[in-house]
Every structure is written in C-alpha cells, then in structure tokens.
Amino acid sequence: MSVNSYPISDYLTLLYNATYMPMHLFEGEVLTAVYPPWAPPFEQLTVYRNALAFSDITFDYYVTDDALYVGYVRNLETDTTVIVGPISLSPLSAETRNRIARSSADDESTYEIIREYLERTPDFSLTRFLNIMGLLQAALNHEIIDAAQKYNEALAHVDHEIGRKHSTELMNRKENENYHNTYFFEQEYYSYVEKGDVDGLNNFLKVLPPITEGSIGPDHIRQSKNIFITTVTLATRHAIAGGLDIETAYQLSDTYIMEMEKLSDIHAINLLAYNAVFDFTRRVAEAKVPVGMTEEIFRCMQYISNHVNQPISVEQIAEELHMDRSTLSKKFKRELGFNISSFIMRRKLEEAKALLRHTDRSVGEISEYLCFSSQAYFQNVFKSRYGMTPREFRKQQNT
C-alpha cells in the first residue's frame, strides 16, 4: 500500500523518527517492517498476535493485563495493518519490565531483547497515543478520527470498569465485615508530620492498633511499594502544610520513591517508609513555621526557600508577590516574630548544613553556591548560629 504514491513503509519511518512510537507493519499476515528495527521478534509478543485476530475492525486499541497499550489500524481493502505499541502511560519499574520479558521470552537472549525494548521505549500519554493512531488512520483509510472522542470513550470504559470492580469489592467487604479502618489512624499519624512533632510520632508508633489495609497491588511486594508511595505522598503534602518548602518536599518524595523502587524485600521497604516519615517530620520541625499563616507569608517563605542559591532582597520578594516592601516586612514580622532578612539567612544556613552533611562539596563551593559575599563571612555567620565552623560541623556528622 502507498500514501499519496509513497510506500506506507516510508511514511511509518518518518512517523517513527518523529514520535518513537513502536510499530509493526503487516501485509496480510506477513510482517514486512518493524519500527524500531531492534524491536523483539514478533512471535515473542503475544499482544501483537492478539491484535491481528480482530480482522474486521479498522481502528481500535486494547490494554493488556500488564497495563500496556496496543493499537491497530487496518485497511480492509489492501489487507494492510499497522500495530502500534506496546507502550505504557507511565514509567515501568525494572521489576515490571523483567516480569513481562520473562513471561514472553523463550530463552535468555530473547529475554534481554524484550527487556531492553521495554526499557528504551518512551512513555506516551493516552492522548498522544490516540493522535498517532489518528495519523495512521488518515494515512491508511483517508479518514479523520476525533482523538478527543476516542479519549472520552476510553474514560467511559474505565469508569464502568472501576465502578464494577468497586461495587463488587465493596459488597464482599460488607458481607465479610472486613472494613478499612485506617482513616483515623492516618489523621493522627500525619498530624505529627505537619506539626513537626518527632517525639509525638515516636510515641504514637509504639502502640499501633490493628489496621486493615486495602488491596492495591497484584503481589506482596507491589502491595508494599504502592503503600509506600501513598505514605510518602501524604507525608509530602502534610509537610508542606507544616511549612516545609515545596521544592524540598517534592524532591525528597521523589528521592525516597526512587530508592524504594530498587528494593525487593518487604521489610526493607517498610523500614524505608518509616525513615521517610520521620525525615519529613524532622525537616518540618527545623522549619519552625507557625500554624495559620496567611497565604502571602507562606508564598514569601516558599519563594525564599526556592531561591537560597541567589542573592535575594526584600525588594525582590515584594515585587514577586506584588506587595509594597514596607507592608510585606511588617506583615512578616507580625506573623512570624522575626524579620525577612533573618529568615533568608536562616534558610541559607539550613541549606548549608544539608550540603555539608550529605555532599562532598567544599566549604568554598557551598559558600559560593549560597551567594555569601565571601567564604570568611559564611564561616563566621555559620559559627555564630551553630557554635562551630562548617568544617567542624561536617566532621561531627561523619563521626
């Protein structure tokens, strides 16, 4: 088949180079082209064989048990089919890639090809996936598909499936009197994070009530990992509400989740979750932000925390918040009990402590990064606040 007198294979080459969407081209039942060329052998991917079975449908897609999306566009007259995918809408963990490759491969070499294929294939949003399929429909069948309509149809299908599964599970739980009982536990648990109350959190965890959790994973390891992600996500939100600056909170969340994905032991995952919640709580305690501050002062503090590596001025902050300098200064002092310049210095020194503790950056590099006028000045203000020089602090942390 051709597109405007050009072979369809040339069109697919251009489309792949523009999108990196994996595709297989069939003329009848004969595989004639593969994009990318290093894709796994066709016979190893059951998802492709399933797509060919729908011989009378010109445009559709389905989702595999592993949440991979596979689409197919077919011209019935020429018996030409383009199978799109499989792709994922979100990053696949190494554990998931390995499991899919292991279930599809006949030998070790094929396993490595499939695993690498899944690792190298980028993620696509559902909208982008459908739009690329729409381009193929226009090329093969000269028909414009409304991707938005297809997206809404997909959402309606998902909504129906979620409703069906939810109703069935809810009925089973009520019949067996197996109720979730984590809500009030979570309310108290995360309140300690938001208050930065390390001692209160520690005492609370000494006597835990029996807890019934929902099933949110296909196996024990994935269940623990999904609970970990939920725990860290909630801790992040409560830490921000407690005064931890947004960028620090989100980056800390990302770091913990990435570390968790490397683990394959339930005890290690739970231990890391325990450490993460205490880490968030300690950082909120260090922030020492009072409850009930106004939005303007909260935004002011967030701006300062996100720009500690710049020479921040009160005028600059006031301009950013569209406030008068004098009004901002008075409001800040009234709500927090100290002036803005003191908070700027405090946040710079707190950042310095973190860099000294967790990196091998030199004192000079840290001083320059935080925009102190000189290394000597940095060392003086650090010692004035913490009673020791930056080098003494680093040495203390490493002993």
Short mmCIF file of C-alpha atoms in Angstrom, two decimals, residues 10 13 25 60 71 93 113 117 154 176 210 226 247 265 299 315 325 333 382:
data_model
loop_
_atom_site.label_atom_id
_atom_site.label_comp_id
_atom_site.label_asym_id
_atom_site.label_seq_id
_atom_site.Cartn_x
_atom_site.Cartn_y
_atom_site.Cartn_z
CA ASP A 10 8.40 5.31 4.14
CA THR A 13 9.73 5.57 9.02
CA LEU A 25 3.60 -3.31 9.51
CA ASP A 60 -9.13 0.25 17.89
CA GLY A 71 -3.42 -0.20 18.96
CA SER A 93 9.73 -0.28 37.04
CA ILE A 113 15.88 -8.13 23.82
CA TYR A 117 12.87 -2.91 24.26
CA ALA A 154 -11.84 5.27 26.88
CA ASN A 176 -17.47 -10.33 55.46
CA PRO A 210 -4.70 -3.49 64.25
CA ASN A 226 2.16 1.06 46.49
CA GLU A 247 10.64 22.09 46.24
CA ASP A 265 12.39 -7.03 50.31
CA ARG A 299 4.32 32.27 49.44
CA GLU A 315 12.53 44.39 47.39
CA ARG A 325 8.06 46.35 50.58
CA LYS A 333 7.45 40.29 61.36
CA PHE A 382 27.67 29.71 60.44
#
